[in-house]
Short mmCIF file of C-alpha atoms in Angstrom, two decimals:
data_model
loop_
_atom_site.label_atom_id
_atom_site.label_comp_id
_atom_site.label_asym_id
_atom_site.label_seq_id
_atom_site.Cartn_x
_atom_site.Cartn_y
_atom_site.Cartn_z
CA MET A 1 201.24 11.75 93.22
CA GLY A 2 201.27 15.55 93.29
CA ALA A 3 198.33 15.76 90.86
CA LEU A 4 196.40 13.21 92.90
CA SER A 5 197.00 15.22 96.08
CA THR A 6 195.85 18.36 94.30
CA GLY A 7 192.66 16.60 93.25
CA LEU A 8 191.95 15.54 96.82
CA ALA A 9 192.61 19.09 98.00
CA VAL A 10 190.12 20.45 95.45
CA ILE A 11 187.54 17.96 96.72
CA ALA A 12 188.14 19.21 100.28
CA VAL A 13 187.69 22.82 99.15
CA GLY A 14 184.43 21.94 97.41
CA ILE A 15 183.10 20.24 100.54
CA ALA A 16 184.14 23.22 102.65
CA LEU A 17 182.33 25.66 100.35
CA ARG A 18 179.09 23.75 100.71
CA GLN A 19 179.22 24.02 104.49
CA ALA A 20 178.50 27.76 104.30
CA ASP A 21 174.93 27.00 103.25
CA ARG A 22 174.60 24.27 105.87
CA TRP A 23 175.76 26.63 108.61
CA TRP A 24 173.65 29.60 107.47
CA PHE A 25 170.41 27.60 107.37
CA SER A 26 171.16 25.35 110.35
CA PRO A 27 168.15 25.05 112.70
CA ALA A 28 170.62 24.85 115.59
CA ARG A 29 172.12 28.28 114.86
CA GLY A 30 170.60 31.06 116.91
CA ARG A 31 167.79 31.03 119.41
CA HIS A 32 165.20 29.35 117.27
CA ARG A 33 162.93 26.35 117.78
CA PRO A 34 161.72 25.27 114.33
CA ASP A 35 159.31 22.69 115.70
CA SER A 36 156.22 23.71 113.72
CA LEU A 37 155.43 24.68 110.15
CA ARG A 38 154.96 28.34 111.11
CA SER A 39 158.29 28.58 112.92
CA VAL A 40 160.07 26.76 110.11
CA MET A 41 158.67 29.06 107.42
CA THR A 42 159.49 32.15 109.47
CA LEU A 43 163.10 31.06 109.93
CA GLN A 44 163.41 30.02 106.28
CA ARG A 45 162.14 33.38 105.02
CA GLU A 46 164.64 35.19 107.24
CA ARG A 47 167.58 33.20 105.93
CA LEU A 48 166.87 32.77 102.22
CA ASN A 49 169.67 34.44 100.27
CA ASP A 50 171.35 34.41 96.85
CA VAL A 51 174.95 33.68 97.92
CA THR A 52 175.08 30.37 99.77
CA PRO A 53 173.10 28.51 97.05
CA VAL A 54 175.81 29.48 94.55
CA LEU A 55 178.44 28.12 96.94
CA VAL A 56 176.55 24.83 97.18
CA LEU A 57 176.53 24.38 93.42
CA LEU A 58 180.10 25.59 92.99
CA GLY A 59 181.24 23.19 95.71
CA HIS A 60 179.73 20.20 93.91
CA TRP A 61 181.36 21.15 90.62
CA LEU A 62 184.73 21.64 92.32
CA GLU A 63 184.36 18.16 93.77
CA LEU A 64 183.70 16.80 90.28
CA ALA A 65 186.91 18.48 89.10
CA GLY A 66 188.79 16.91 91.98
CA TRP A 67 187.37 13.47 91.23
CA SER A 68 188.45 13.93 87.61
CA ALA A 69 192.04 14.25 88.81
CA VAL A 70 191.59 11.16 90.98
CA ALA A 71 190.32 9.18 87.98
CA VAL A 72 193.31 10.19 85.85
CA HIS A 73 196.04 9.77 88.45
CA GLY A 74 194.59 7.19 90.84
CA GLY A 75 194.89 4.08 88.68
CA VAL A 76 192.15 1.48 88.39
CA TRP A 77 190.80 2.06 91.88
CA GLY A 78 190.85 5.79 91.29
CA CYS A 79 188.62 5.30 88.26
CA VAL A 80 186.22 3.09 90.19
CA VAL A 81 185.93 5.45 93.15
CA ALA A 82 185.65 8.50 90.87
CA ALA A 83 182.82 6.86 88.90
CA VAL A 84 180.81 6.23 92.06
CA ALA A 85 181.59 9.72 93.35
CA GLY A 86 180.58 11.26 90.02
CA ALA A 87 177.20 9.51 90.15
CA VAL A 88 176.67 10.69 93.73
CA LYS A 89 177.56 14.27 92.74
CA PHE A 90 175.05 14.16 89.88
CA ARG A 91 172.44 12.87 92.31
CA HIS A 92 173.21 15.70 94.72
CA LEU A 93 173.01 18.28 91.95
CA GLN A 94 169.66 16.87 90.87
CA GLU A 95 168.25 17.28 94.38
CA VAL A 96 169.59 20.84 94.71
CA SER A 97 167.83 21.70 91.44
CA HIS A 98 164.71 19.95 92.76
CA PHE A 99 164.47 22.52 95.55
CA ALA A 100 165.16 25.28 93.03
CA VAL A 101 162.17 24.02 91.05
CA HIS A 102 160.12 24.38 94.24
CA GLY A 103 161.44 27.93 94.59
CA VAL A 104 163.30 27.54 97.90
CA LEU A 105 166.95 27.31 96.84
CA ALA A 106 167.46 31.07 96.51
CA ARG A 107 165.19 34.08 97.08
CA GLY A 108 163.73 34.93 93.68
CA SER A 109 161.94 32.62 91.27
CA ARG A 110 164.07 33.81 88.36
CA LEU A 111 167.33 33.11 90.16
CA ASN A 112 166.06 29.69 91.25
CA ALA A 113 165.33 28.82 87.63
CA LEU A 114 168.62 30.32 86.39
CA LEU A 115 170.75 28.43 88.91
CA ALA A 116 168.98 25.17 88.17
CA GLU A 117 169.38 25.59 84.42
CA VAL A 118 172.98 26.81 84.31
CA ALA A 119 174.45 24.62 87.05
CA VAL A 120 172.41 21.42 86.67
CA HIS A 121 169.91 20.97 83.85
CA ILE A 122 171.95 22.22 80.90
CA PRO A 123 175.34 20.67 81.78
CA LEU A 124 173.82 17.33 82.80
CA GLY A 125 171.37 17.11 79.90
CA PHE A 126 168.12 17.39 81.86
CA VAL A 127 164.82 18.71 80.51
CA PRO A 128 164.20 22.47 80.84
CA VAL A 129 163.34 23.68 84.32
CA ALA A 130 159.89 24.77 83.13
CA VAL A 131 159.16 21.22 81.96
CA ARG A 132 160.48 19.77 85.21
CA ARG A 133 158.31 22.18 87.21
CA ARG A 134 155.21 21.20 85.28
CA ARG A 135 155.80 17.47 85.63
CA HIS A 136 156.94 17.49 89.23
CA VAL A 137 155.17 20.38 90.95
CA ARG A 138 151.91 20.53 89.01
CA GLU A 139 151.40 16.93 87.93
CA HIS A 140 153.22 14.70 90.44
CA HIS A 141 152.77 16.41 93.82
CA PRO A 142 148.97 16.79 93.79
CA ASN A 143 148.50 13.36 92.17
CA ALA A 144 151.19 11.17 93.72
CA THR A 145 150.33 7.44 93.27
CA VAL A 146 147.19 8.30 91.21
CA ALA A 147 147.07 6.16 88.08
CA GLY A 148 146.66 8.16 84.90
CA ALA A 149 147.68 11.44 86.58
CA ASP A 150 151.08 10.87 88.21
CA PRO A 151 153.96 10.85 85.67
CA SER A 152 156.26 9.17 88.20
CA LEU A 153 153.87 6.23 88.61
CA ALA A 154 153.63 5.97 84.83
CA GLU A 155 157.42 5.75 84.67
CA LEU A 156 157.44 2.85 87.13
CA ARG A 157 154.78 1.04 85.15
CA ARG A 158 156.73 1.43 81.93
CA ALA A 159 159.60 -0.36 83.70
CA GLY A 160 157.36 -3.37 84.35
CA LEU A 161 155.98 -2.62 87.81
CA ARG A 162 152.35 -3.39 86.99
CA ALA A 163 149.59 -5.43 88.57
CA GLY A 164 150.51 -9.12 88.59
CA ALA A 165 154.27 -8.52 88.23
CA THR A 166 156.32 -11.56 89.23
CA THR A 167 159.16 -11.54 91.75
CA THR A 168 161.65 -11.72 88.88
CA ARG A 169 160.01 -8.75 87.18
CA CYS A 170 160.18 -6.73 90.41
CA VAL A 171 163.85 -7.58 90.95
CA LEU A 172 164.70 -6.59 87.38
CA ALA A 173 162.75 -3.37 87.84
CA LEU A 174 164.96 -2.53 90.81
CA VAL A 175 167.95 -2.24 88.45
CA HIS A 176 166.00 -1.00 85.43
CA PRO A 177 168.47 1.81 84.51
CA LEU A 178 171.28 -0.75 84.31
CA THR A 179 169.40 -3.00 81.89
CA PRO A 180 169.55 -2.57 78.09
CA ALA A 181 165.99 -1.23 78.13
CA GLY A 182 166.83 1.26 80.88
CA LEU A 183 170.00 2.42 79.14
CA SER A 184 167.99 2.85 75.95
CA ASP A 185 165.49 5.03 77.84
CA THR A 186 168.32 7.20 79.18
CA VAL A 187 169.90 7.64 75.76
CA ARG A 188 166.55 8.41 74.15
CA GLY A 189 165.90 11.03 76.80
CA LEU A 190 169.21 12.72 76.05
CA CYS A 191 168.61 12.60 72.31
CA ALA A 192 165.11 14.04 72.77
CA LEU A 193 166.65 17.26 74.08
CA TRP A 194 167.30 18.26 70.46
CA ARG A 195 163.55 18.63 70.00
CA GLU A 196 163.04 20.90 73.01
CA PRO A 197 161.86 24.40 72.03
CA GLY A 198 164.21 27.31 72.45
CA ALA A 199 167.76 26.26 73.29
CA GLY A 200 167.20 22.58 72.53
CA ARG A 201 170.35 22.13 70.49
CA LEU A 202 172.47 23.92 73.06
CA ARG A 203 170.97 21.77 75.81
CA ALA A 204 171.72 18.57 73.91
CA ALA A 205 175.22 19.65 72.87
CA CYS A 206 176.36 20.84 76.29
CA PRO A 207 176.90 17.39 77.91
CA VAL A 208 178.91 16.35 74.85
CA ALA A 209 180.98 19.53 75.01
CA MET A 210 181.59 19.00 78.73
CA THR A 211 182.78 15.46 78.12
CA VAL A 212 185.19 16.60 75.41
CA ALA A 213 186.46 19.43 77.63
CA ALA A 214 186.99 17.07 80.57
CA GLY A 215 188.96 14.72 78.35
CA GLY A 216 191.08 17.58 77.05
CA CYS A 217 191.73 19.18 80.44
CA PHE A 218 192.19 16.09 82.58
CA GLY A 219 192.37 12.98 80.41
CA TRP A 220 190.11 10.37 78.88
CA GLU A 221 189.66 8.68 82.27
CA ALA A 222 187.91 11.77 83.59
CA ALA A 223 185.58 11.94 80.59
CA VAL A 224 184.65 8.26 80.77
CA PHE A 225 184.54 7.57 84.52
CA VAL A 226 183.41 10.90 85.98
CA LEU A 227 180.96 12.01 83.29
CA VAL A 228 179.86 9.38 80.76
CA LEU A 229 179.55 6.27 82.94
CA PRO A 230 177.83 8.08 85.84
CA ARG A 231 175.45 9.99 83.56
CA LEU A 232 174.37 7.00 81.48
CA LEU A 233 174.27 4.23 84.11
CA LEU A 234 175.21 4.96 87.71
CA TYR A 235 173.38 8.22 88.35
CA PRO A 236 170.13 6.97 86.73
CA GLN A 237 170.30 3.93 89.03
CA LEU A 238 170.67 6.10 92.15
CA ALA A 239 167.80 8.34 91.04
CA TRP A 240 165.67 5.26 90.30
CA MET A 241 166.29 3.83 93.77
CA SER A 242 165.19 7.14 95.22
CA LEU A 243 161.99 7.05 93.16
CA LEU A 244 161.17 3.55 94.39
CA VAL A 245 161.18 4.63 98.04
CA GLU A 246 159.25 7.89 97.72
CA HIS A 247 155.75 6.45 98.03
CA ARG A 248 153.66 3.38 98.64
CA TRP A 249 153.17 3.43 94.90
CA PHE A 250 150.91 0.40 94.53
CA ASP A 251 148.94 0.27 97.81
CA PRO A 252 148.35 3.85 98.97
CA GLU A 253 145.59 4.56 101.45
CA PRO A 254 143.07 6.76 99.57
CA VAL A 255 142.64 9.33 102.32
CA THR A 256 141.03 12.75 102.04
CA GLY A 257 141.70 15.60 104.41
CA PRO A 258 144.62 17.94 105.15
CA PRO A 259 147.90 17.46 103.25
CA VAL A 260 149.65 15.76 106.16
CA ALA A 261 146.92 13.12 106.40
CA VAL A 262 146.87 12.53 102.64
CA GLU A 263 150.64 12.17 102.40
CA ALA A 264 150.82 9.94 105.47
CA GLY A 265 148.60 7.52 103.59
CA ARG A 266 150.76 7.35 100.48
CA CYS A 267 154.32 8.02 101.70
CA LEU A 268 156.87 5.95 103.58
CA ARG A 269 159.87 6.68 105.78
CA LEU A 270 162.94 4.54 105.12
CA TYR A 271 165.46 3.60 107.85
CA PRO A 272 163.61 5.13 110.83
CA HIS A 273 165.64 3.19 113.42
CA ASN A 274 168.97 2.64 111.69
CA ALA A 275 171.12 5.74 112.05
CA LEU A 276 174.05 4.27 110.11
CA LEU A 277 172.02 3.34 107.02
CA ALA A 278 170.15 6.65 107.22
CA LEU A 279 173.45 8.55 107.28
CA LEU A 280 174.76 6.54 104.32
CA ALA A 281 171.58 7.17 102.35
CA ARG A 282 171.61 10.91 103.12
CA GLY A 283 175.19 11.15 101.89
CA THR A 284 174.69 9.22 98.67
CA TRP A 285 171.37 8.31 97.03
CA LEU A 286 168.86 10.18 99.25
CA PRO A 287 170.54 13.58 99.73
CA TYR A 288 169.18 17.02 100.55
CA GLY A 289 166.05 15.98 102.36
CA ASP A 290 165.11 13.12 100.04
CA LEU A 291 165.18 10.72 103.00
CA HIS A 292 162.42 12.88 104.51
CA HIS A 293 160.13 12.68 101.50
CA PHE A 294 156.99 12.48 103.64
CA ALA A 295 157.68 15.87 105.21
CA HIS A 296 158.53 17.28 101.78
CA SER A 297 155.34 15.90 100.22
CA ALA A 298 153.21 17.35 103.01
CA HIS A 299 154.93 20.75 102.84
CA PRO A 300 156.76 21.18 99.49
CA ALA A 301 157.73 24.80 100.20
CA VAL A 302 160.10 23.84 103.03
CA ARG A 303 163.84 23.82 102.31
CA TRP A 304 165.77 20.61 102.94
CA ASN A 305 167.54 22.04 106.02
CA TYR A 306 164.30 22.04 108.02
CA LEU A 307 162.67 18.82 106.86
CA PRO A 308 164.11 16.63 109.69
CA ALA A 309 162.83 19.02 112.37
CA LEU A 310 159.47 19.35 110.61
CA GLU A 311 159.15 15.58 110.25
CA ARG A 312 159.49 15.15 114.01
CA SER A 313 156.44 17.39 114.50
CA LEU A 314 154.27 15.46 112.03
CA CYS A 315 152.21 12.35 112.64
CA GLY A 316 153.04 9.63 110.13
CA PRO A 317 153.54 7.86 107.94
CA ALA A 318 152.59 4.47 109.36
CA TYR A 319 154.80 2.53 106.92
CA ARG A 320 158.37 2.97 108.16
CA PRO A 321 160.43 0.19 106.53
CA ARG A 322 163.78 -0.86 107.93
CA ALA A 323 165.26 -1.88 104.58
CA LEU A 324 165.11 -1.46 100.83
CA LEU A 325 165.61 -5.09 99.81
CA LEU A 326 165.66 -7.60 102.65
CA GLY A 327 163.33 -8.19 105.58
CA GLU A 328 159.62 -8.47 106.18
CA SER A 329 159.02 -4.71 105.91
CA ALA A 330 161.42 -4.06 103.00
CA VAL A 331 160.19 -1.62 100.37
CA LEU A 332 160.68 -3.91 97.38
CA ARG A 333 158.84 -6.77 99.14
CA ARG A 334 155.88 -4.52 99.89
CA HIS A 335 155.79 -3.29 96.29
CA ARG A 336 155.82 -6.89 95.04
CA ARG A 337 153.01 -7.96 97.37
CA ALA A 338 150.92 -4.93 96.45
CA LEU A 339 151.32 -5.65 92.74
CA ALA A 340 150.54 -9.34 93.23
CA SER A 341 147.24 -8.51 94.94
CA ALA A 342 146.41 -5.40 92.92
CA SER A 343 142.78 -5.03 91.93
CA PRO A 344 141.55 -3.09 88.90
CA THR A 345 138.73 -1.75 91.08
CA PRO A 346 139.77 1.49 92.84
CA THR A 347 139.33 1.74 96.58
CA ALA A 348 136.95 4.40 97.83
CA PRO A 349 138.65 7.30 99.66
CA VAL A 350 138.69 7.15 103.43
CA ARG A 351 137.83 10.45 105.08
CA PHE A 352 139.75 11.30 108.23
CA GLY A 353 137.80 11.85 111.38
CA ARG A 354 138.61 14.54 113.92
CA GLU A 355 140.91 12.30 115.90
CA ASN A 356 143.06 11.65 112.83
CA GLN A 357 143.02 15.17 111.46
CA ARG A 358 145.26 16.26 114.32
CA ALA A 359 148.16 14.93 112.26
#
């Protein structure tokens, strides 16, 4: 019981460490009104630093250590809870590194890349930060939902979300990472790290070394339920669910104009009127601003702390679903309908008039 209590205390310390960054960047701290892009960027530039980002990452890894103790000493339920918590921690770490890739986690570009590599990409077996930046910043952001140009859309199509997909195919695609094909994709991605230039072997060996070290320091339960199971199955599923709700992937409005107008036509905003579900999503599978993907897509250089305030000042998007699965406006239902009625003929872009460009 003492070891279990120690693990819970370590989790509490990790959570407390992360609050330093939350407090430092809080829009409510000081006499500021970050209600426009200019005011947000001014405040963000003033507060960017190299200390609190380290505390964020350290806090998450301390929590993983605490959950390892819970898995070893908490019995069956401890293993179950630790597995879910481990997947959530991986998801949080991924989103922190996402903002590092955009250059807004710490002050300098080199430190952003270093923190992302050392604290996230190498230990979790992700592709190099440079590769992630190319795919996400240069290829995805300017081309979101554009067939043949957006790597994220290509990933969805490889999972079976193509024109004419049946309801069964769409439902299976929702849990793609949990299927044999999805697990195979995850394993192949990890094995492909050996072929990465530079430190490819180190990058591929590090997750294995971490698993062995966790088993030696805590016990086999920690290795299996906090690292292996979350990394191979549970975390990929959370990340996949996040991908599904980022955009109107299969029926975007082809709008030209300013970034806000373009993104309003191809983004969505989940849980706009359900505070409880929004809070649950922000704490688990849509952390660090991922729930506010429209605001992020319109202004990728804004840190997660200011996305909610910025979103309130933006007009859009029109599609604001109340649910992921069930209901008339649910995201999966809209995806299915869009795929069922998809046409091979592209729709001509719609140019915004003056009245709409005010967004």
